[in-house]
Tab-separated table of C-alpha atoms and ligand atoms in Angstrom:
chain	number	residue	atom	x	y	z
A	17	UNK	CA	3.906	7.034	-23.929
A	18	UNK	CA	4.872	10.506	-25.154
A	19	UNK	CA	7.502	11.011	-27.838
A	20	UNK	CA	10.448	13.349	-27.663
A	21	UNK	CA	11.151	12.726	-23.979
A	22	UNK	CA	14.650	13.729	-23.053
A	23	UNK	CA	15.165	11.430	-20.105
A	24	UNK	CA	14.112	7.806	-19.937
A	25	UNK	CA	11.373	7.117	-17.395
A	26	UNK	CA	11.321	3.617	-15.925
A	27	UNK	CA	7.871	2.269	-16.852
A	28	UNK	CA	6.085	-0.937	-15.901
A	29	UNK	CA	2.652	-2.078	-17.007
A	30	UNK	CA	-0.203	-3.598	-15.085
A	31	UNK	CA	-1.714	-5.876	-17.736
A	32	UNK	CA	-5.490	-5.908	-17.390
A	33	UNK	CA	-6.619	-5.983	-21.029
A	34	UNK	CA	-8.619	-2.785	-21.765
A	35	UNK	CA	-7.883	-1.513	-18.247
A	36	UNK	CA	-4.106	-1.922	-18.438
A	37	UNK	CA	-2.085	1.016	-17.152
A	38	UNK	CA	1.475	2.201	-16.709
A	39	UNK	CA	3.469	2.743	-13.529
A	40	UNK	CA	6.071	5.456	-14.104
A	41	UNK	CA	8.993	5.641	-11.686
A	42	UNK	CA	11.629	8.394	-11.654
A	43	UNK	CA	13.047	11.218	-9.552
A	44	UNK	CA	11.514	14.611	-10.349
A	45	UNK	CA	8.440	13.393	-12.262
A	46	UNK	CA	6.256	16.047	-10.609
A	47	UNK	CA	8.117	18.658	-12.587
A	48	UNK	CA	8.102	16.760	-15.890
A	49	UNK	CA	5.336	18.622	-17.692
A	50	UNK	CA	5.381	16.484	-20.837
A	51	UNK	CA	5.311	13.194	-18.931
A	52	UNK	CA	2.513	14.300	-16.605
A	53	UNK	CA	0.382	15.738	-19.362
A	54	UNK	CA	0.708	12.635	-21.500
A	55	UNK	CA	-0.783	10.551	-18.672
A	56	UNK	CA	-3.503	12.901	-17.426
A	57	UNK	CA	-5.922	13.197	-20.316
A	58	UNK	CA	-8.901	14.962	-18.669
A	59	UNK	CA	-9.482	18.704	-18.946
A	60	UNK	CA	-11.144	18.863	-15.514
A	61	UNK	CA	-9.031	17.362	-12.733
A	62	UNK	CA	-9.927	17.154	-9.060
A	63	UNK	CA	-6.737	16.858	-7.008
A	64	UNK	CA	-7.216	15.193	-3.608
A	65	UNK	CA	-4.424	15.779	-1.117
A	66	UNK	CA	-3.964	16.576	2.566
A	67	UNK	CA	-2.723	19.403	4.759
A	68	UNK	CA	0.799	17.921	4.984
A	69	UNK	CA	1.433	16.925	1.378
A	70	UNK	CA	-0.336	19.768	-0.463
A	71	UNK	CA	1.999	22.554	0.733
A	72	UNK	CA	4.996	20.422	-0.314
A	73	UNK	CA	3.944	19.207	-3.761
A	74	UNK	CA	0.681	20.731	-4.976
A	75	UNK	CA	2.271	23.937	-6.375
A	76	UNK	CA	4.726	21.985	-8.579
A	77	UNK	CA	2.069	19.532	-9.717
A	78	UNK	CA	-0.437	22.295	-10.512
A	79	UNK	CA	2.159	24.248	-12.483
A	80	UNK	CA	3.048	21.158	-14.499
A	81	UNK	CA	-0.595	20.272	-15.257
A	82	UNK	CA	-1.760	23.602	-16.658
A	83	UNK	CA	-3.590	24.653	-18.730
A	84	UNK	CA	-6.686	22.833	-17.559
A	85	UNK	CA	-9.259	23.198	-14.795
A	86	UNK	CA	-7.707	21.996	-11.547
A	87	UNK	CA	-9.770	21.922	-8.368
A	88	UNK	CA	-8.000	20.890	-5.147
A	89	UNK	CA	-9.625	19.219	-2.131
A	90	UNK	CA	-7.305	19.374	0.872
A	91	UNK	CA	-8.281	16.929	3.605
A	92	UNK	CA	-7.052	16.751	7.192
A	93	UNK	CA	-4.091	14.385	7.627
A	94	UNK	CA	-4.417	10.905	9.109
A	95	UNK	CA	-6.029	7.476	8.990
A	96	UNK	CA	-8.862	8.785	11.201
A	97	UNK	CA	-10.006	10.866	8.209
A	98	UNK	CA	-10.389	7.936	5.787
A	99	UNK	CA	-14.134	8.137	6.299
A	100	UNK	CA	-17.443	8.207	4.472
A	101	UNK	CA	-17.699	11.846	5.608
A	102	UNK	CA	-14.596	12.808	3.641
A	103	UNK	CA	-15.681	10.700	0.667
A	104	UNK	CA	-18.880	12.745	0.717
A	105	UNK	CA	-16.857	15.956	0.895
A	106	UNK	CA	-14.902	15.001	-2.252
A	107	UNK	CA	-18.113	14.064	-4.082
A	108	UNK	CA	-19.684	17.386	-3.042
A	109	UNK	CA	-16.808	19.293	-4.654
A	110	UNK	CA	-17.125	17.255	-7.862
A	111	UNK	CA	-20.846	18.033	-8.019
A	112	UNK	CA	-20.465	21.696	-7.031
A	113	UNK	CA	-17.961	22.181	-9.857
A	114	UNK	CA	-20.207	20.298	-12.306
A	115	UNK	CA	-17.460	17.876	-13.214
A	116	UNK	CA	-18.654	15.507	-15.940
A	117	UNK	CA	-17.925	11.873	-16.691
A	118	UNK	CA	-14.838	12.911	-18.628
A	119	UNK	CA	-13.130	14.380	-15.549
A	120	UNK	CA	-10.315	12.747	-13.591
A	121	UNK	CA	-9.623	12.432	-9.888
A	122	UNK	CA	-5.938	12.602	-8.990
A	123	UNK	CA	-4.596	11.433	-5.612
A	124	UNK	CA	-1.534	13.307	-4.343
A	125	UNK	CA	-0.421	11.733	-1.062
A	126	UNK	CA	-0.024	8.482	0.826
A	127	UNK	CA	-2.315	5.485	1.024
A	128	UNK	CA	-5.031	7.314	2.951
A	129	UNK	CA	-5.477	9.953	0.260
A	130	UNK	CA	-5.102	7.322	-2.486
A	131	UNK	CA	-7.751	4.992	-1.041
A	132	UNK	CA	-10.224	7.845	-0.503
A	133	UNK	CA	-9.672	9.555	-3.858
A	134	UNK	CA	-9.850	6.210	-5.634
A	135	UNK	CA	-13.188	5.390	-4.026
A	136	UNK	CA	-14.501	8.814	-5.022
A	137	UNK	CA	-13.371	8.129	-8.616
A	138	UNK	CA	-15.005	4.679	-8.488
A	139	UNK	CA	-18.363	6.013	-7.315
A	140	UNK	CA	-18.727	9.445	-8.968
A	141	UNK	CA	-21.044	9.034	-11.951
A	142	UNK	CA	-20.405	5.255	-11.646
A	143	UNK	CA	-16.724	5.673	-12.317
A	144	UNK	CA	-14.399	8.353	-13.688
A	145	UNK	CA	-10.711	8.392	-14.545
A	146	UNK	CA	-8.253	8.122	-11.673
A	147	UNK	CA	-4.555	8.923	-11.426
A	148	UNK	CA	-2.341	7.973	-8.498
A	149	UNK	CA	0.599	10.191	-7.522
A	150	UNK	CA	1.793	8.397	-4.367
A	151	UNK	CA	4.164	10.231	-2.030
A	152	UNK	CA	4.913	7.692	0.737
A	153	UNK	CA	7.086	4.616	0.312
A	154	UNK	CA	4.144	2.457	1.370
A	155	UNK	CA	1.910	3.947	-1.310
A	156	UNK	CA	4.649	3.760	-3.967
A	157	UNK	CA	5.365	0.074	-3.358
A	158	UNK	CA	1.851	-1.083	-2.556
A	159	UNK	CA	-1.339	0.897	-2.144
A	160	UNK	CA	-1.221	2.991	-5.347
A	161	UNK	CA	-1.025	-0.146	-7.505
A	162	UNK	CA	-3.826	-2.650	-7.894
A	163	UNK	CA	-7.083	-0.730	-7.688
A	164	UNK	CA	-8.206	-1.413	-4.111
A	165	UNK	CA	-9.988	1.731	-2.919
A	166	UNK	CA	-12.143	2.457	0.087
A	167	UNK	CA	-12.785	3.993	3.449
A	168	UNK	CA	-12.933	2.812	7.041
A	169	UNK	CA	-16.133	2.253	9.012
A	170	UNK	CA	-16.312	2.543	12.808
A	171	UNK	CA	-16.909	-1.232	12.681
A	172	UNK	CA	-13.701	-1.999	10.775
A	173	UNK	CA	-10.887	-0.900	8.494
A	174	UNK	CA	-11.478	-0.721	4.723
A	175	UNK	CA	-14.957	-2.208	5.176
A	176	UNK	CA	-16.471	-0.065	2.413
A	177	UNK	CA	-14.826	0.181	-0.972
A	178	UNK	CA	-14.529	-0.861	-4.577
A	179	UNK	CA	-12.002	-2.144	-7.073
A	180	UNK	CA	-11.213	0.755	-9.407
A	181	UNK	CA	-7.961	0.651	-11.317
A	182	UNK	CA	-6.090	3.897	-11.932
A	183	UNK	CA	-5.280	5.068	-15.459
A	184	UNK	CA	-1.683	5.711	-14.428
A	185	UNK	CA	0.524	5.556	-11.344
A	186	UNK	CA	3.125	8.332	-11.369
A	187	UNK	CA	5.849	7.775	-8.769
A	188	UNK	CA	8.192	10.696	-8.158
A	189	UNK	CA	10.793	9.055	-5.920
A	190	UNK	CA	12.101	12.493	-4.925
A	191	UNK	CA	9.002	13.006	-2.747
A	192	UNK	CA	10.532	10.517	-0.309
A	193	UNK	CA	13.138	13.115	0.709
A	194	UNK	CA	10.524	14.831	2.895
A	195	UNK	CA	9.005	11.641	4.306
A	196	UNK	CA	9.486	11.208	8.087
A	197	UNK	CA	11.834	8.321	9.028
A	198	UNK	CA	9.064	6.462	10.835
A	199	UNK	CA	6.926	6.474	7.664
A	200	UNK	CA	9.874	5.271	5.583
A	201	UNK	CA	10.358	2.316	7.933
A	202	UNK	CA	6.640	1.525	7.742
A	203	UNK	CA	6.924	1.361	3.949
A	204	UNK	CA	9.900	-0.981	4.243
A	205	UNK	CA	7.665	-3.511	5.994
A	206	UNK	CA	5.693	-3.958	2.755
A	207	UNK	CA	8.939	-4.300	0.785
A	208	UNK	CA	10.154	-7.020	3.169
A	209	UNK	CA	6.762	-8.654	2.665
A	210	UNK	CA	7.299	-8.896	-1.109
A	211	UNK	CA	10.679	-10.582	-0.640
A	212	UNK	CA	9.400	-12.972	1.969
A	213	UNK	CA	6.278	-13.801	0.024
A	214	UNK	CA	7.731	-14.471	-3.389
A	215	UNK	CA	11.263	-13.266	-4.059
A	216	UNK	CA	14.143	-14.749	-2.035
A	217	UNK	CA	16.618	-12.700	-4.111
A	218	UNK	CA	14.906	-9.463	-3.064
A	219	UNK	CA	14.903	-10.615	0.566
A	220	UNK	CA	18.662	-11.292	0.464
A	221	UNK	CA	19.207	-7.937	-1.301
A	222	UNK	CA	17.350	-6.221	1.535
A	223	UNK	CA	19.581	-7.951	4.085
A	224	UNK	CA	22.592	-6.511	2.267
A	225	UNK	CA	21.269	-3.012	1.551
A	226	UNK	CA	19.024	-2.178	4.492
A	227	UNK	CA	21.345	0.519	5.819
A	228	UNK	CA	21.306	2.336	2.446
A	229	UNK	CA	17.500	2.186	2.431
A	230	UNK	CA	17.223	3.496	5.974
A	231	UNK	CA	19.591	6.328	5.034
A	232	UNK	CA	17.222	7.234	2.183
A	233	UNK	CA	19.801	6.411	-0.527
A	234	UNK	CA	17.911	7.249	-3.778
A	235	UNK	CA	19.222	4.367	-5.905
A	236	UNK	CA	18.461	1.775	-3.233
A	237	UNK	CA	14.951	3.178	-2.804
A	238	UNK	CA	14.358	3.259	-6.576
A	239	UNK	CA	15.440	-0.392	-6.787
A	240	UNK	CA	12.965	-1.598	-4.157
A	241	UNK	CA	10.144	0.537	-5.567
A	242	UNK	CA	10.666	-0.945	-9.039
A	243	UNK	CA	10.942	-4.531	-7.817
A	244	UNK	CA	7.934	-4.214	-5.485
A	245	UNK	CA	5.819	-2.701	-8.269
A	246	UNK	CA	6.933	-5.457	-10.666
A	247	UNK	CA	5.839	-8.139	-8.207
A	248	UNK	CA	2.528	-6.463	-7.412
A	249	UNK	CA	1.756	-5.635	-11.058
A	250	UNK	CA	2.305	-9.266	-12.068
A	251	UNK	CA	0.063	-10.618	-9.290
A	252	UNK	CA	-2.718	-8.071	-9.936
A	253	UNK	CA	-2.510	-8.889	-13.665
A	254	UNK	CA	-3.169	-12.555	-12.863
A	255	UNK	CA	-5.709	-12.113	-10.039
A	256	UNK	CA	-7.253	-8.645	-10.047
A	257	UNK	CA	-10.150	-9.436	-7.685
A	258	UNK	CA	-8.268	-11.571	-5.142
A	259	UNK	CA	-9.813	-14.884	-6.084
A	260	UNK	CA	-6.566	-16.664	-5.230
A	261	UNK	CA	-2.937	-15.618	-5.532
A	262	UNK	CA	-3.470	-11.943	-4.640
A	263	UNK	CA	-4.371	-12.980	-1.101
A	264	UNK	CA	-0.697	-13.887	-0.617
A	265	UNK	CA	-0.014	-10.131	-0.576
A	266	UNK	CA	-1.682	-10.237	2.826
A	267	UNK	CA	1.277	-12.085	4.360
A	268	UNK	CA	1.615	-10.754	7.921
A	269	UNK	CA	-1.576	-8.705	7.552
A	270	UNK	CA	-3.975	-10.973	9.472
A	271	UNK	CA	-1.784	-10.562	12.551
A	272	UNK	CA	-1.046	-6.916	11.660
A	273	UNK	CA	-4.662	-5.858	11.134
A	274	UNK	CA	-5.540	-7.480	14.477
A	275	UNK	CA	-2.859	-5.377	16.210
A	276	UNK	CA	-4.117	-2.218	14.466
A	277	UNK	CA	-7.768	-2.793	15.275
A	278	UNK	CA	-7.050	-3.912	18.867
A	279	UNK	CA	-5.294	-0.568	19.387
A	280	UNK	CA	-8.072	1.389	17.618
A	281	UNK	CA	-5.739	2.457	14.733
A	282	UNK	CA	-4.225	5.066	17.034
A	283	UNK	CA	-0.828	3.754	18.126
A	284	UNK	CA	0.582	1.708	15.285
A	285	UNK	CA	1.258	2.676	11.701
A	286	UNK	CA	-0.057	0.096	9.235
A	287	UNK	CA	3.505	-0.806	8.171
A	288	UNK	CA	4.624	-1.231	11.786
A	289	UNK	CA	1.816	-3.696	12.424
A	290	UNK	CA	2.733	-5.517	9.199
A	291	UNK	CA	6.357	-5.751	10.434
A	292	UNK	CA	5.269	-7.477	13.652
A	293	UNK	CA	2.797	-9.543	11.615
A	294	UNK	CA	5.565	-10.845	9.339
A	295	UNK	CA	7.548	-12.015	12.366
A	296	UNK	CA	4.439	-13.708	13.758
A	297	UNK	CA	3.647	-15.361	10.403
A	298	UNK	CA	7.213	-16.705	10.293
A	299	UNK	CA	7.005	-17.933	13.895
A	300	UNK	CA	3.663	-19.620	13.164
A	301	UNK	CA	5.152	-21.246	10.046
A	302	UNK	CA	8.006	-22.550	12.198
A	303	UNK	CA	5.579	-23.789	14.864
A	304	UNK	CA	3.717	-25.737	12.137
A	305	UNK	CA	6.964	-27.286	10.894
A	306	UNK	CA	6.969	-25.477	7.545
A	307	UNK	CA	9.818	-23.011	8.150
A	308	UNK	CA	13.272	-23.627	9.613
A	309	UNK	CA	14.300	-21.861	12.814
A	310	UNK	CA	17.156	-20.254	10.859
A	311	UNK	CA	14.774	-18.695	8.302
A	312	UNK	CA	12.372	-17.528	11.024
A	313	UNK	CA	15.357	-15.862	12.721
A	314	UNK	CA	16.309	-14.130	9.430
A	315	UNK	CA	12.814	-12.658	9.217
A	316	UNK	CA	12.914	-11.388	12.764
A	317	UNK	CA	16.392	-9.912	12.355
A	318	UNK	CA	15.496	-8.021	9.169
A	319	UNK	CA	12.317	-6.601	10.688
A	320	UNK	CA	14.194	-5.503	13.808
A	321	UNK	CA	17.052	-3.997	11.783
A	322	UNK	CA	14.464	-2.017	9.815
A	323	UNK	CA	13.455	-0.400	13.120
A	324	UNK	CA	10.067	-2.094	13.073
A	325	UNK	CA	8.398	-3.804	16.031
A	326	UNK	CA	8.798	-7.596	16.062
A	327	UNK	CA	6.178	-8.125	18.764
A	328	UNK	CA	2.539	-7.088	19.291
A	329	UNK	CA	3.411	-5.182	22.459
A	330	UNK	CA	0.975	-5.155	25.328
A	331	UNK	CA	-2.068	-6.329	23.339
A	332	UNK	CA	-3.203	-9.612	24.937
A	333	UNK	CA	-3.186	-12.824	22.911
A	334	UNK	CA	-6.913	-13.435	23.440
A	335	UNK	CA	-7.699	-9.918	22.221
A	336	UNK	CA	-5.542	-10.478	19.151
A	337	UNK	CA	-7.277	-13.742	18.407
A	338	UNK	CA	-10.697	-12.097	18.651
A	339	UNK	CA	-9.632	-9.396	16.204
A	340	UNK	CA	-8.122	-11.972	13.838
A	341	UNK	CA	-11.518	-13.662	13.708
A	342	UNK	CA	-12.904	-10.495	12.030
A	343	UNK	CA	-10.401	-10.754	9.147
A	344	UNK	CA	-11.830	-10.659	5.599
A	345	UNK	CA	-10.099	-13.999	4.861
A	346	UNK	CA	-12.101	-15.913	7.512
A	347	UNK	CA	-14.091	-18.670	5.786
A	348	UNK	CA	-16.621	-20.898	7.504
A	349	UNK	CA	-15.529	-19.471	10.860
A	350	UNK	CA	-11.918	-20.587	10.321
A	351	UNK	CA	-9.090	-18.028	10.177
A	352	UNK	CA	-7.115	-18.604	6.975
A	353	UNK	CA	-3.463	-17.646	7.232
A	354	UNK	CA	-0.702	-16.864	4.769
A	355	UNK	CA	2.266	-18.948	5.932
A	356	UNK	CA	5.783	-19.647	4.663
A	357	UNK	CA	7.463	-22.787	3.351
A	358	UNK	CA	10.695	-20.857	3.072
A	359	UNK	CA	11.961	-17.337	2.366
A	360	UNK	CA	10.212	-16.354	-0.881
A	361	UNK	CA	7.549	-19.065	-0.715
A	362	UNK	CA	4.178	-18.138	0.802
A	363	UNK	CA	0.951	-20.116	0.706
A	364	UNK	CA	-2.544	-19.775	2.158
A	365	UNK	CA	-3.993	-22.397	4.490
A	366	UNK	CA	-6.638	-23.018	7.120
A	367	UNK	CA	-5.052	-26.343	7.985
A	368	UNK	CA	-2.900	-25.701	11.025
A	369	UNK	CA	-2.970	-26.901	14.640
A	370	UNK	CA	-4.805	-24.465	16.917
A	371	UNK	CA	-2.049	-24.909	19.509
A	372	UNK	CA	0.474	-23.468	17.024
A	373	UNK	CA	-1.628	-20.309	16.692
A	374	UNK	CA	-2.143	-20.084	20.453
A	375	UNK	CA	1.557	-20.504	21.205
A	376	UNK	CA	2.564	-17.971	18.534
A	377	UNK	CA	0.118	-15.392	19.861
A	378	UNK	CA	1.235	-16.056	23.427
A	379	UNK	CA	4.916	-15.664	22.498
A	380	UNK	CA	4.473	-12.458	20.490
A	381	UNK	CA	1.927	-10.486	22.492
A	382	UNK	CA	1.040	-9.433	25.982
A	383	UNK	CA	4.293	-7.693	26.926
A	384	UNK	CA	5.753	-4.269	26.253
A	385	UNK	CA	7.294	-3.786	22.781
B	426	NAD	P1	-0.666	8.002	5.019
B	426	NAD	O1	-1.372	8.204	3.763
B	426	NAD	O2	-1.370	8.349	6.287
B	426	NAD	O3	0.720	8.783	4.961
B	426	NAD	C1	1.590	8.722	6.069
B	426	NAD	C2	1.988	10.132	6.557
B	426	NAD	O4	2.967	10.664	5.674
B	426	NAD	C3	0.851	11.128	6.579
B	426	NAD	O5	0.999	11.953	7.696
B	426	NAD	C4	1.065	11.912	5.298
B	426	NAD	O6	0.517	13.204	5.336
B	426	NAD	C5	2.567	11.975	5.250
B	426	NAD	N1	3.180	12.156	3.944
B	426	NAD	C6	2.820	11.587	2.781
B	426	NAD	N2	3.725	11.842	1.835
B	426	NAD	C7	4.658	12.630	2.391
B	426	NAD	C8	5.846	13.211	1.920
B	426	NAD	N3	6.308	12.980	0.688
B	426	NAD	N4	6.561	13.998	2.757
B	426	NAD	C9	6.137	14.184	4.040
B	426	NAD	N5	5.048	13.624	4.556
B	426	NAD	C10	4.316	12.852	3.737
B	426	NAD	O7	-0.201	6.466	5.189
B	426	NAD	P2	0.428	5.407	4.169
B	426	NAD	O8	1.327	4.581	4.995
B	426	NAD	O9	0.916	6.022	2.935
B	426	NAD	O10	-0.846	4.537	3.765
B	426	NAD	C11	-1.577	3.820	4.738
B	426	NAD	C12	-2.983	3.612	4.205
B	426	NAD	O11	-2.896	2.865	2.996
B	426	NAD	C13	-3.885	2.847	5.124
B	426	NAD	O12	-5.155	3.470	5.153
B	426	NAD	C14	-3.999	1.480	4.485
B	426	NAD	O13	-5.217	0.851	4.748
B	426	NAD	C15	-3.868	1.835	3.026
B	426	NAD	N6	-3.396	0.743	2.188
B	426	NAD	C16	-4.083	0.495	1.041
B	426	NAD	C17	-3.647	-0.500	0.182
B	426	NAD	C18	-4.370	-0.711	-1.106
B	426	NAD	O14	-4.057	-1.684	-1.804
B	426	NAD	N7	-5.279	0.160	-1.484
B	426	NAD	C19	-2.501	-1.251	0.483
B	426	NAD	C20	-1.810	-0.967	1.662
B	426	NAD	C21	-2.268	0.046	2.520
B	427	LIG	N1	-2.202	-4.669	-0.311
B	427	LIG	C1	-2.759	-5.906	-0.739
B	427	LIG	C2	-3.406	-5.845	-2.081
B	427	LIG	O1	-3.388	-4.840	-2.741
B	427	LIG	O2	-3.958	-6.809	-2.498
């Protein structure tokens, strides 16, 4: 941490021994020259961004990071561009500019840019420094922390990738002022997930403060970003490579990924599919006798109040089931699910009655949203 800072920056640590790193959270960090420079050590920095985010934030970031060699790569916007082709494009720019092993790759954008830039940092010269500057709520509460990087393959989402932890995550909460409302709601799905998975106090706080969050109230947003990062940092510190506990972060995602892939990643935002997936995970937990009807109703109400879908829409239940069978958590042909014993208490199991899964899928799919 730099000395002589005038304003306190809220800082958390992801504890991974020699690969530990800070998460800095504050409004206006993109303009804090001293803070930025103390966390970006390299002289040569490749900044990966996209056509939406770069015009908004690249000028301020570049001004704050001088003097050093900054080379931007501006990608087209959208999940459809999280491809091997764009990974190759980033690597080409690194090579063309003769960036050495002591360079850094910096991601300025949402989860798409972060995943791509991180994979480029993981693979260039077998791994160079990486800095995350996430600008969506989803990336600030989830994807920028934890070191999962990668790209999509026509055969599946995030099929190609690597674990590569960043050297710092710099969260300027003021970037959320330009985020479209639909993207903000998608990010809230991951925040609800954290509460539901492991923090009943956070879940109850969300029930009480959802309107402030939806209105973009800065203090409410800062609170959920900090708490979400605390939860994720602690889990990643204990289980970096998802050998156990980290899989609980996939609550709602087995259903959600199935919705996304069944609709070819074109209709649903990731967070929207997670919202519906959380409702389905709660309904499945109720069908198995683990969760009370009252708690399942609380989940559904919060998701709906957040403006997120609570139903898989017109995707058929058989189609959903087929897509769930492609999930990375399938073991020995059996779909493993993250279920709930209560609000704030998730667990992973493959021991559930098939009828419970069938009835949940039938109840939450196959009709208009
Ligand atoms: P995204 O990166 O596509 O960003 C959403 C939209 O918001 C884009 O159009 C983007 O250009 C725009 N945008 C970004 N910041 C903005 C700002 N401040 N103002 C205005 N517009 C802005 O999507 P996302 O929801 O951030 O991330 C989704 C991706 O993250 C998916 O590819 C998903 O697989 C991945 N993901 C990764 C992890 C992980 O652990 N690595 C976790 C969750 C999700
Ligand atoms: N988003 C789930 C994880 O990072 O493990």
